[in-house]
Amino acid sequence: MDLVEWWRTAVIYQIYPRSFADSDGDGVGDLPGITARLPHLADLGVDAVWLSPFYRSPMVDGGYDVADYRDVDPVFGTLADFDALLAEAHRLRLRVIVDIVPNHTSSSHPWFVSGLRDRYVFAPGRGDAPPNDWQSLFGGPAWTRMPDQSWYLHLFDPGQPDLNWDNPDVRDEFEDILRFWLDRGVDGFRVDVAHGLVKPDFSEISVFDQDGVHEIYRGWRKILDSYPGQRMAVAEVFDTEPARVARYVAADELHQAFNFDFLEAPWEPETLRRIIDASIAAAAQVGAPPTWVLSNHDRRRHVTRFGGGPAGQRRARAAALLMLGLPGSAYLYQGEELGLPEVLDLPAAARTDPQWLRSGGAELGRDGCRVPLPWEGDAPPFGFGPGGRSWLPMPPDWAGRTAAAQRADPDSMLNLYRAALRQRRPAAALTWLAAPDGVLRFETDGGLLVTANLGDSPHPLPARPLLASSPVDATLPPDTTVWLRAG
Ligand code: NOJ
């Protein structure tokens, strides 16, 4: 398979701008903060960054409620700051992907404010009841009533009205927004809720993954292909089986889709192997690369999912080498290279996630994986910004987790990721090899032999590895992955 297109084997690092680095001391991360810290990512060895939204927004959903798709929110900086970030990233040979949020706008978007109802999904109620029983993914009904008694659809927060993609004005607008950012020089897009845009008949129970979405992405692909430099797009498609997800990455649609099955998998060899096989097979059917991801800004961080504490760290190290040894492309979420755990004890008053707010606190929500990054120093906010504060409180015991502390420690998570990204071998396919129970063993066409011990007992290790997630001797201990040269 042609491995020349950069995105087929890229490692892409997700930045959540509010929480990456703050340049002006207001406690919220911003674009100049990101620019100043790009050398960390160049040194880490990733190929690209994906920026979660930084557009004008009331921040009801951390910026996934966009009020102006062509401008930077003042809390993050200016368009000139964006241009400077992009130029510096490109100088450091990092590509930049931006988030596009086409399923819904903010309720503060001028279209919604000025009452352009045909661009949204409005419907009459059933008496006092909403038009149907669709539920918001943040809890409660997916419909909110306007003062004139009509209802509008919001699959997420009421501050995120769903757009009506049957309206050609909506289609034209988003094609124009794509061109706006492509003209500025971005390398691609991450498409939010890519499977949600087209709505079924209101009598349907299932809202997502309607066939009509594919025509939209065929149009987008033509736009991406009309620009030089291999521009790409990655689709967020969740709760959908691999064969359906593959339709979004057909040769005339988008380039990649996130692998939520892999992200959600337990640390368990049979399940992981099954998901790896299914993912590779589904992607191969349409000639797309498989992708891998362990964490993002919506899910509990994997150190914590894998048990937390030293056991969680150890498994996270083994999982990183497993993932980065697989063929295809991988996504890292900011802070996983520092082994950050989920922060589970945020005070209620600090929490902002609509998932938390709309569930009346029944769901902890996603703030715990969005705690700002610790860069250096001994006390919060650990160099996050010059103002001595951070929009979410940072655990006081993170001094050992800062990027500076880990750079100085050869055995740190950061140095494991750095070594892995240097020694990684781009690949398109794998072959499973015989292995004892609890062990996953495969060879890639990039020339890497990966052995991951997810079982309870050690196994003999025939040769000295290129890289090991934890110390090894003549045996491979439990919860450890090693890389060897294949053949
Ligand atoms: C998926 C995004 O990743 C998430 O953060 C957001 O809340 C929803 N889409 C709605 O935009």
Short mmCIF file of C-alpha atoms and ligand atoms in Angstrom, two decimals:
data_model
loop_
_atom_site.label_atom_id
_atom_site.label_comp_id
_atom_site.label_asym_id
_atom_site.label_seq_id
_atom_site.Cartn_x
_atom_site.Cartn_y
_atom_site.Cartn_z
CA MET A 1 0.00 0.00 0.00
CA ASP A 2 1.14 3.53 -0.74
CA LEU A 3 2.55 4.96 2.48
CA VAL A 4 3.58 8.22 0.88
CA GLU A 5 0.56 10.26 1.93
CA TRP A 6 1.59 11.66 5.31
CA TRP A 7 -1.70 10.97 7.10
CA ARG A 8 -1.57 7.21 6.43
CA THR A 9 0.99 6.69 9.17
CA ALA A 10 0.93 9.99 11.06
CA VAL A 11 0.98 10.42 14.82
CA ILE A 12 -1.34 13.32 15.53
CA TYR A 13 -1.36 15.12 18.88
CA GLN A 14 -4.63 16.61 20.11
CA ILE A 15 -4.45 20.02 21.77
CA TYR A 16 -7.39 21.19 23.87
CA PRO A 17 -6.57 24.92 23.70
CA ARG A 18 -8.14 25.95 27.03
CA SER A 19 -5.83 23.57 28.86
CA PHE A 20 -2.55 23.46 26.94
CA ALA A 21 -0.66 26.66 27.82
CA ASP A 22 -1.70 30.16 28.91
CA SER A 23 0.36 33.11 27.64
CA ASP A 24 -1.48 36.06 29.19
CA GLY A 25 -2.06 34.93 32.76
CA ASP A 26 -5.87 34.77 32.74
CA GLY A 27 -5.78 31.08 33.67
CA VAL A 28 -7.12 29.92 30.28
CA GLY A 29 -4.87 28.45 27.61
CA ASP A 30 -4.56 30.37 24.34
CA LEU A 31 -3.02 30.30 20.86
CA PRO A 32 0.18 32.23 21.71
CA GLY A 33 0.60 29.80 24.62
CA ILE A 34 0.43 26.90 22.16
CA THR A 35 2.90 28.55 19.78
CA ALA A 36 5.40 29.04 22.59
CA ARG A 37 5.17 25.36 23.53
CA LEU A 38 5.35 23.88 20.01
CA PRO A 39 9.01 22.93 20.52
CA HIS A 40 7.77 20.41 23.13
CA LEU A 41 5.77 18.70 20.37
CA ALA A 42 8.57 18.85 17.81
CA ASP A 43 10.88 17.31 20.41
CA LEU A 44 8.26 14.69 21.26
CA GLY A 45 8.33 13.66 17.61
CA VAL A 46 4.70 13.86 16.50
CA ASP A 47 3.80 14.63 12.88
CA ALA A 48 0.82 16.90 13.37
CA VAL A 49 -1.42 18.63 15.89
CA TRP A 50 -5.20 18.73 15.96
CA LEU A 51 -6.57 21.81 17.66
CA SER A 52 -9.95 21.48 19.38
CA PRO A 53 -12.13 24.56 18.68
CA PHE A 54 -10.71 28.04 19.32
CA TYR A 55 -13.48 29.93 17.48
CA ARG A 56 -15.74 32.65 18.88
CA SER A 57 -18.02 30.92 21.35
CA PRO A 58 -19.99 31.46 24.54
CA MET A 59 -18.18 28.29 25.77
CA VAL A 60 -21.29 26.45 26.86
CA ASP A 61 -19.56 23.27 25.65
CA GLY A 62 -15.91 24.26 25.83
CA GLY A 63 -16.01 25.86 22.35
CA TYR A 64 -17.96 23.09 20.56
CA ASP A 65 -20.69 25.74 20.45
CA VAL A 66 -19.42 28.01 17.69
CA ALA A 67 -20.77 31.54 17.19
CA ASP A 68 -18.35 32.56 14.43
CA TYR A 69 -16.55 29.89 12.42
CA ARG A 70 -14.15 32.38 10.85
CA ASP A 71 -12.76 34.09 13.92
CA VAL A 72 -10.76 33.30 17.04
CA ASP A 73 -12.42 33.78 20.41
CA PRO A 74 -10.73 36.69 22.27
CA VAL A 75 -9.96 34.34 25.17
CA PHE A 76 -7.71 32.38 22.77
CA GLY A 77 -6.26 35.33 20.84
CA THR A 78 -6.71 36.64 17.30
CA LEU A 79 -6.57 35.43 13.71
CA ALA A 80 -3.06 36.89 13.58
CA ASP A 81 -2.17 34.64 16.54
CA PHE A 82 -3.55 31.68 14.59
CA ASP A 83 -1.47 32.58 11.53
CA ALA A 84 1.62 32.85 13.74
CA LEU A 85 0.89 29.45 15.30
CA LEU A 86 0.47 27.86 11.88
CA ALA A 87 3.66 29.41 10.53
CA GLU A 88 5.68 28.29 13.56
CA ALA A 89 4.21 24.77 13.41
CA HIS A 90 5.08 24.47 9.73
CA ARG A 91 8.59 25.79 10.42
CA LEU A 92 8.94 22.96 12.96
CA ARG A 93 7.54 20.49 10.37
CA LEU A 94 4.33 19.95 12.30
CA ARG A 95 1.09 19.85 10.31
CA VAL A 96 -2.01 21.49 11.78
CA ILE A 97 -5.57 20.16 11.72
CA VAL A 98 -8.45 22.28 12.99
CA ASP A 99 -11.81 21.19 14.34
CA ILE A 100 -14.94 21.83 12.32
CA VAL A 101 -18.32 21.65 14.06
CA PRO A 102 -20.96 21.22 11.36
CA ASN A 103 -23.74 19.43 13.26
CA HIS A 104 -24.77 22.46 15.29
CA THR A 105 -23.89 26.10 15.88
CA SER A 106 -24.04 28.05 19.11
CA SER A 107 -27.42 29.55 19.93
CA SER A 108 -25.46 32.84 19.83
CA HIS A 109 -24.63 32.30 16.14
CA PRO A 110 -26.09 35.18 14.09
CA TRP A 111 -28.28 32.75 12.11
CA PHE A 112 -30.03 31.53 15.24
CA VAL A 113 -30.15 34.95 16.88
CA SER A 114 -31.74 36.54 13.81
CA GLY A 115 -34.34 33.79 13.54
CA LEU A 116 -33.24 32.06 10.30
CA ARG A 117 -35.24 29.03 11.28
CA ASP A 118 -35.01 27.17 7.98
CA ARG A 119 -31.30 26.68 8.72
CA TYR A 120 -32.10 24.77 11.93
CA VAL A 121 -34.40 21.90 12.84
CA PHE A 122 -37.66 23.38 14.13
CA ALA A 123 -40.86 21.38 14.59
CA PRO A 124 -44.25 21.71 16.25
CA GLY A 125 -44.73 19.89 19.54
CA ARG A 126 -47.24 17.18 20.43
CA GLY A 127 -49.40 19.31 22.67
CA ASP A 128 -47.08 20.26 25.50
CA ALA A 129 -44.70 17.42 24.63
CA PRO A 130 -41.67 17.79 22.32
CA PRO A 131 -41.97 16.67 18.67
CA ASN A 132 -40.54 13.22 19.47
CA ASP A 133 -38.62 11.36 22.18
CA TRP A 134 -35.06 11.94 20.97
CA GLN A 135 -32.73 12.51 23.92
CA SER A 136 -29.81 14.91 24.18
CA LEU A 137 -26.44 13.19 24.53
CA PHE A 138 -25.89 15.42 27.55
CA GLY A 139 -29.13 14.19 29.17
CA GLY A 140 -32.79 15.27 28.97
CA PRO A 141 -34.92 15.85 25.87
CA ALA A 142 -33.18 16.87 22.65
CA TRP A 143 -35.77 19.61 22.11
CA THR A 144 -36.24 23.04 23.67
CA ARG A 145 -39.34 25.20 23.31
CA MET A 146 -39.14 28.79 22.06
CA PRO A 147 -41.39 31.54 23.46
CA ASP A 148 -43.69 31.10 20.40
CA GLN A 149 -44.21 27.43 21.40
CA SER A 150 -42.21 25.92 18.51
CA TRP A 151 -39.41 23.48 19.36
CA TYR A 152 -35.82 23.29 18.11
CA LEU A 153 -33.60 20.23 18.07
CA HIS A 154 -30.29 20.04 19.96
CA LEU A 155 -28.63 16.62 20.13
CA PHE A 156 -26.26 18.22 22.67
CA ASP A 157 -26.82 21.28 24.88
CA PRO A 158 -29.76 23.69 24.28
CA GLY A 159 -26.99 26.19 23.49
CA GLN A 160 -26.08 24.00 20.45
CA PRO A 161 -29.05 24.02 18.02
CA ASP A 162 -28.73 21.38 15.26
CA LEU A 163 -28.35 22.67 11.73
CA ASN A 164 -30.69 21.69 8.91
CA TRP A 165 -28.44 20.10 6.30
CA ASP A 166 -31.33 19.83 3.85
CA ASN A 167 -30.93 23.56 3.38
CA PRO A 168 -28.41 24.37 0.60
CA ASP A 169 -27.43 27.58 2.44
CA VAL A 170 -26.01 25.42 5.24
CA ARG A 171 -24.06 23.29 2.76
CA ASP A 172 -22.66 26.34 0.96
CA GLU A 173 -21.69 27.99 4.23
CA PHE A 174 -19.63 25.04 5.44
CA GLU A 175 -17.89 24.59 2.12
CA ASP A 176 -16.95 28.23 2.37
CA ILE A 177 -15.71 27.77 5.96
CA LEU A 178 -13.51 24.87 4.82
CA ARG A 179 -12.02 27.08 2.13
CA PHE A 180 -11.47 29.89 4.63
CA TRP A 181 -9.17 27.71 6.75
CA LEU A 182 -7.61 25.86 3.81
CA ASP A 183 -6.71 29.23 2.29
CA ARG A 184 -5.00 30.15 5.57
CA GLY A 185 -2.93 26.99 5.19
CA VAL A 186 -4.36 24.35 7.53
CA ASP A 187 -3.50 20.74 6.69
CA GLY A 188 -6.91 19.36 7.49
CA PHE A 189 -9.96 19.06 9.67
CA ARG A 190 -11.36 16.97 12.47
CA VAL A 191 -15.09 16.68 11.80
CA ASP A 192 -17.20 16.85 14.97
CA VAL A 193 -20.18 14.43 15.11
CA ALA A 194 -19.59 13.58 11.46
CA HIS A 195 -22.40 11.02 11.50
CA GLY A 196 -25.02 13.43 12.84
CA LEU A 197 -25.56 16.06 10.15
CA VAL A 198 -28.45 14.52 8.22
CA LYS A 199 -31.51 13.75 10.31
CA PRO A 200 -33.93 10.90 9.68
CA ASP A 201 -37.68 11.12 9.70
CA PHE A 202 -38.87 12.18 13.19
CA SER A 203 -40.50 8.78 13.66
CA GLU A 204 -37.11 7.02 13.66
CA ILE A 205 -35.60 5.99 16.97
CA SER A 206 -32.00 6.13 15.84
CA VAL A 207 -30.79 9.61 14.83
CA PHE A 208 -27.23 9.02 13.65
CA ASP A 209 -25.43 7.64 10.59
CA GLN A 210 -27.99 8.45 7.90
CA ASP A 211 -26.94 7.60 4.33
CA GLY A 212 -27.37 11.24 3.29
CA VAL A 213 -24.22 12.35 5.11
CA HIS A 214 -21.97 10.70 2.53
CA GLU A 215 -22.92 13.07 -0.25
CA ILE A 216 -21.75 15.94 1.98
CA TYR A 217 -18.34 14.37 2.50
CA ARG A 218 -17.93 13.57 -1.17
CA GLY A 219 -18.32 17.30 -1.75
CA TRP A 220 -15.81 18.11 0.99
CA ARG A 221 -13.28 15.66 -0.45
CA LYS A 222 -13.39 17.47 -3.78
CA ILE A 223 -12.58 20.70 -1.98
CA LEU A 224 -9.72 19.13 0.01
CA ASP A 225 -8.31 17.56 -3.16
CA SER A 226 -8.41 20.89 -4.96
CA TYR A 227 -5.69 22.22 -2.63
CA PRO A 228 -2.02 21.26 -2.89
CA GLY A 229 -0.20 19.45 -0.09
CA GLN A 230 -2.35 16.43 0.88
CA ARG A 231 -5.02 18.13 2.99
CA MET A 232 -7.03 15.61 5.01
CA ALA A 233 -10.04 15.14 7.29
CA VAL A 234 -10.72 12.80 10.18
CA ALA A 235 -14.27 11.92 11.14
CA GLU A 236 -15.70 11.59 14.61
CA VAL A 237 -18.20 8.75 14.21
CA PHE A 238 -19.18 7.01 17.43
CA ASP A 239 -21.50 4.16 18.44
CA THR A 240 -21.26 2.78 14.92
CA GLU A 241 -19.91 -0.60 13.81
CA PRO A 242 -16.55 -0.69 11.92
CA ALA A 243 -18.11 -1.57 8.55
CA ARG A 244 -20.40 1.50 8.75
CA VAL A 245 -17.54 3.72 9.94
CA ALA A 246 -15.52 2.59 6.91
CA ARG A 247 -18.06 4.24 4.61
CA TYR A 248 -16.89 7.65 5.88
CA VAL A 249 -13.34 6.90 4.75
CA ALA A 250 -14.11 5.57 1.27
CA ALA A 251 -11.65 6.83 -1.33
CA ASP A 252 -13.93 9.72 -2.35
CA GLU A 253 -14.88 10.81 1.20
CA LEU A 254 -12.85 11.57 4.32
CA HIS A 255 -9.39 10.17 5.05
CA GLN A 256 -9.59 8.77 8.56
CA ALA A 257 -12.08 8.04 11.33
CA PHE A 258 -11.37 7.76 15.03
CA ASN A 259 -11.28 4.27 16.49
CA PHE A 260 -13.55 4.46 19.53
CA ASP A 261 -13.70 0.67 19.83
CA PHE A 262 -9.96 0.68 20.52
CA LEU A 263 -10.28 3.60 22.94
CA GLU A 264 -13.03 1.86 24.86
CA ALA A 265 -11.37 -1.56 24.96
CA PRO A 266 -10.40 -2.99 28.33
CA TRP A 267 -6.76 -4.02 28.93
CA GLU A 268 -7.56 -7.52 27.85
CA PRO A 269 -5.73 -9.46 25.09
CA GLU A 270 -8.60 -11.26 23.31
CA THR A 271 -10.76 -8.15 23.09
CA LEU A 272 -7.88 -6.00 21.91
CA ARG A 273 -6.87 -8.51 19.26
CA ARG A 274 -10.44 -8.79 18.01
CA ILE A 275 -10.77 -5.00 17.78
CA ILE A 276 -7.39 -4.61 16.09
CA ASP A 277 -8.35 -7.20 13.47
CA ALA A 278 -11.81 -5.74 12.87
CA SER A 279 -10.41 -2.21 12.58
CA ILE A 280 -7.71 -3.19 10.10
CA ALA A 281 -10.14 -5.26 8.03
CA ALA A 282 -12.78 -2.53 7.87
CA ALA A 283 -10.27 0.17 6.89
CA ALA A 284 -8.59 -2.11 4.34
CA GLN A 285 -11.89 -2.66 2.54
CA VAL A 286 -11.90 0.96 1.46
CA GLY A 287 -8.13 1.49 1.26
CA ALA A 288 -8.04 3.76 4.33
CA PRO A 289 -5.47 3.52 7.12
CA PRO A 290 -6.61 2.15 10.46
CA THR A 291 -6.31 4.62 13.34
CA TRP A 292 -5.71 4.17 17.06
CA VAL A 293 -6.42 6.31 20.09
CA LEU A 294 -6.28 5.78 23.85
CA SER A 295 -7.60 9.09 25.20
CA ASN A 296 -9.25 12.33 24.15
CA HIS A 297 -10.99 15.35 25.69
CA ASP A 298 -14.29 13.45 26.10
CA ARG A 299 -13.16 10.25 27.82
CA ARG A 300 -11.62 9.28 31.12
CA ARG A 301 -7.83 9.29 30.77
CA HIS A 302 -6.45 5.79 30.14
CA VAL A 303 -3.98 5.75 33.06
CA THR A 304 -7.09 5.86 35.25
CA ARG A 305 -9.17 3.53 33.07
CA PHE A 306 -6.38 0.95 33.33
CA GLY A 307 -6.51 0.99 37.12
CA GLY A 308 -4.76 4.21 38.16
CA GLY A 309 -1.69 4.44 40.39
CA PRO A 310 1.48 2.50 39.53
CA ALA A 311 -0.51 -0.30 37.84
CA GLY A 312 -2.33 2.22 35.64
CA GLN A 313 0.96 3.90 34.71
CA ARG A 314 2.58 0.58 33.89
CA ARG A 315 -0.30 -0.49 31.66
CA ALA A 316 -0.45 2.93 30.02
CA ARG A 317 3.25 2.55 29.12
CA ALA A 318 2.59 -0.91 27.68
CA ALA A 319 -0.50 0.35 25.83
CA ALA A 320 1.48 3.23 24.30
CA LEU A 321 4.04 0.85 22.76
CA LEU A 322 1.27 -1.48 21.62
CA MET A 323 -0.63 1.36 19.93
CA LEU A 324 2.44 3.03 18.41
CA GLY A 325 3.58 -0.33 17.06
CA LEU A 326 0.37 -0.91 15.12
CA PRO A 327 0.11 -0.12 11.39
CA GLY A 328 -1.68 3.05 10.37
CA SER A 329 -2.04 6.31 12.22
CA ALA A 330 -2.32 7.15 15.94
CA TYR A 331 -3.81 9.99 17.94
CA LEU A 332 -2.33 11.21 21.23
CA TYR A 333 -4.23 13.39 23.67
CA GLN A 334 -2.30 16.19 25.37
CA GLY A 335 -0.91 15.04 28.70
CA GLU A 336 -0.87 11.33 27.97
CA GLU A 337 2.84 11.71 27.19
CA LEU A 338 3.15 12.90 30.81
CA GLY A 339 1.10 9.99 32.13
CA LEU A 340 -1.54 12.31 33.52
CA PRO A 341 -4.37 10.55 35.34
CA GLU A 342 -7.99 11.68 35.29
CA VAL A 343 -8.60 14.22 38.05
CA LEU A 344 -11.57 12.73 39.83
CA ASP A 345 -11.86 15.07 42.82
CA LEU A 346 -12.48 18.44 41.18
CA PRO A 347 -14.70 20.58 43.41
CA ALA A 348 -18.28 20.82 42.15
CA ALA A 349 -18.02 24.59 41.92
CA ALA A 350 -15.09 24.29 39.47
CA ARG A 351 -16.87 21.94 37.07
CA THR A 352 -18.16 23.40 33.80
CA ASP A 353 -19.11 20.45 31.60
CA PRO A 354 -22.75 20.45 30.45
CA GLN A 355 -22.72 16.67 31.01
CA TRP A 356 -22.16 17.37 34.72
CA LEU A 357 -24.52 20.34 34.85
CA ARG A 358 -27.40 18.72 32.93
CA SER A 359 -27.22 15.48 34.88
CA GLY A 360 -27.44 17.37 38.17
CA GLY A 361 -24.01 15.99 39.09
CA ALA A 362 -24.99 12.34 38.47
CA GLU A 363 -22.36 12.19 35.71
CA LEU A 364 -18.91 13.52 36.60
CA GLY A 365 -18.54 14.74 33.03
CA ARG A 366 -15.34 15.51 31.17
CA ASP A 367 -13.63 18.23 33.20
CA GLY A 368 -11.34 15.66 34.83
CA CYS A 369 -9.49 14.95 31.56
CA ARG A 370 -9.30 18.67 30.70
CA VAL A 371 -7.23 19.85 33.65
CA PRO A 372 -4.44 22.14 32.39
CA LEU A 373 -1.03 20.67 31.60
CA PRO A 374 1.81 20.88 34.14
CA TRP A 375 4.92 22.24 32.43
CA GLU A 376 7.44 22.98 35.18
CA GLY A 377 7.94 23.99 38.81
CA ASP A 378 6.85 22.65 42.17
CA ALA A 379 3.36 24.07 42.71
CA PRO A 380 0.17 24.76 40.74
CA PRO A 381 -0.22 25.98 38.07
CA PHE A 382 3.15 24.37 37.25
CA GLY A 383 4.11 26.86 34.54
CA PHE A 384 0.72 26.59 32.79
CA GLY A 385 0.63 30.39 32.68
CA PRO A 386 2.20 33.48 34.21
CA GLY A 387 -0.86 34.51 36.25
CA GLY A 388 -0.56 31.92 39.00
CA ARG A 389 -3.97 30.44 38.17
CA SER A 390 -5.67 27.87 35.97
CA TRP A 391 -9.34 27.62 34.94
CA LEU A 392 -9.58 24.19 36.58
CA PRO A 393 -7.57 23.54 39.75
CA MET A 394 -4.48 21.37 39.28
CA PRO A 395 -3.53 18.62 41.73
CA PRO A 396 -0.80 19.92 44.08
CA ASP A 397 1.12 16.63 43.75
CA TRP A 398 1.86 16.99 40.01
CA ALA A 399 5.42 18.34 40.46
CA GLY A 400 6.85 14.98 39.36
CA ARG A 401 4.53 14.91 36.33
CA THR A 402 5.66 18.20 34.76
CA ALA A 403 7.25 18.12 31.33
CA ALA A 404 10.45 19.62 32.78
CA ALA A 405 10.75 17.02 35.54
CA GLN A 406 10.12 14.19 33.06
CA ARG A 407 12.59 15.48 30.51
CA ALA A 408 15.30 15.03 33.13
CA ASP A 409 14.24 11.47 34.01
CA PRO A 410 15.32 8.80 31.48
CA ASP A 411 12.61 6.41 32.72
CA SER A 412 9.71 8.87 32.51
CA MET A 413 6.57 8.45 30.44
CA LEU A 414 7.68 11.45 28.38
CA ASN A 415 10.98 9.82 27.48
CA LEU A 416 9.20 6.56 26.63
CA TYR A 417 6.95 8.43 24.16
CA ARG A 418 9.97 10.32 22.75
CA ALA A 419 11.87 7.07 22.20
CA ALA A 420 8.83 5.33 20.72
CA LEU A 421 8.17 8.14 18.26
CA ARG A 422 11.81 8.12 17.16
CA GLN A 423 11.92 4.36 16.65
CA ARG A 424 8.42 3.91 15.28
CA ARG A 425 8.28 2.26 11.82
CA PRO A 426 5.44 3.44 9.56
CA ALA A 427 3.45 0.41 8.46
CA ALA A 428 0.30 -0.58 6.62
CA ALA A 429 -0.29 -4.19 7.74
CA LEU A 430 0.51 -6.70 10.46
CA THR A 431 0.88 -10.46 10.81
CA TRP A 432 0.04 -12.18 14.09
CA LEU A 433 2.63 -14.59 15.43
CA ALA A 434 2.15 -17.51 17.80
CA ALA A 435 2.25 -16.40 21.42
CA PRO A 436 1.49 -17.80 24.88
CA ASP A 437 -1.85 -17.06 26.54
CA GLY A 438 -2.22 -13.42 27.48
CA VAL A 439 0.44 -12.28 25.00
CA LEU A 440 -0.12 -10.36 21.76
CA ARG A 441 2.67 -10.74 19.24
CA PHE A 442 2.77 -9.32 15.74
CA GLU A 443 5.13 -8.22 13.04
CA THR A 444 4.46 -5.24 10.80
CA ASP A 445 5.43 -4.65 7.18
CA GLY A 446 7.42 -1.73 8.58
CA GLY A 447 9.83 -4.24 10.09
CA LEU A 448 8.82 -4.08 13.73
CA LEU A 449 8.11 -7.06 15.98
CA VAL A 450 5.81 -6.10 18.85
CA THR A 451 5.19 -8.30 21.88
CA ALA A 452 2.76 -7.20 24.59
CA ASN A 453 2.27 -9.24 27.73
CA LEU A 454 -1.21 -8.56 29.09
CA GLY A 455 -1.26 -11.72 31.18
CA ASP A 456 -0.27 -12.48 34.76
CA SER A 457 2.97 -14.40 34.28
CA PRO A 458 6.37 -13.56 32.75
CA HIS A 459 7.46 -15.16 29.46
CA PRO A 460 10.91 -15.80 28.02
CA LEU A 461 12.28 -12.99 25.89
CA PRO A 462 14.51 -14.35 23.09
CA ALA A 463 16.46 -11.18 22.30
CA ARG A 464 17.32 -7.76 23.62
CA PRO A 465 14.53 -5.34 22.64
CA LEU A 466 14.93 -2.01 20.86
CA LEU A 467 12.53 -0.53 23.36
CA ALA A 468 10.65 -1.78 26.42
CA SER A 469 7.77 -0.14 28.25
CA SER A 470 9.16 -1.33 31.62
CA PRO A 471 12.52 -2.91 32.58
CA VAL A 472 13.03 -6.43 31.16
CA ASP A 473 15.71 -9.08 31.64
CA ALA A 474 15.60 -12.51 30.04
CA THR A 475 11.84 -12.46 30.51
CA LEU A 476 8.98 -10.22 29.51
CA PRO A 477 7.06 -9.34 32.71
CA PRO A 478 3.29 -8.80 32.88
CA ASP A 479 1.90 -5.48 31.62
CA THR A 480 4.94 -4.85 29.46
CA THR A 481 5.37 -4.31 25.71
CA VAL A 482 8.65 -4.61 23.82
CA TRP A 483 9.71 -3.69 20.31
CA LEU A 484 12.24 -5.79 18.41
CA ARG A 485 13.46 -5.62 14.86
CA ALA A 486 11.42 -8.08 12.78
CA GLY A 487 12.88 -11.03 10.89
C1 NOJ B 1 -17.92 15.76 20.23
C2 NOJ B 1 -16.89 16.57 20.92
O1 NOJ B 1 -15.69 15.85 20.98
C3 NOJ B 1 -17.44 16.90 22.28
O2 NOJ B 1 -16.48 17.49 23.11
C4 NOJ B 1 -18.64 17.78 22.10
O3 NOJ B 1 -19.26 17.99 23.36
C5 NOJ B 1 -19.67 17.16 21.16
N1 NOJ B 1 -19.08 16.56 19.99
C6 NOJ B 1 -20.64 18.20 20.67
O4 NOJ B 1 -20.02 19.08 19.81
#
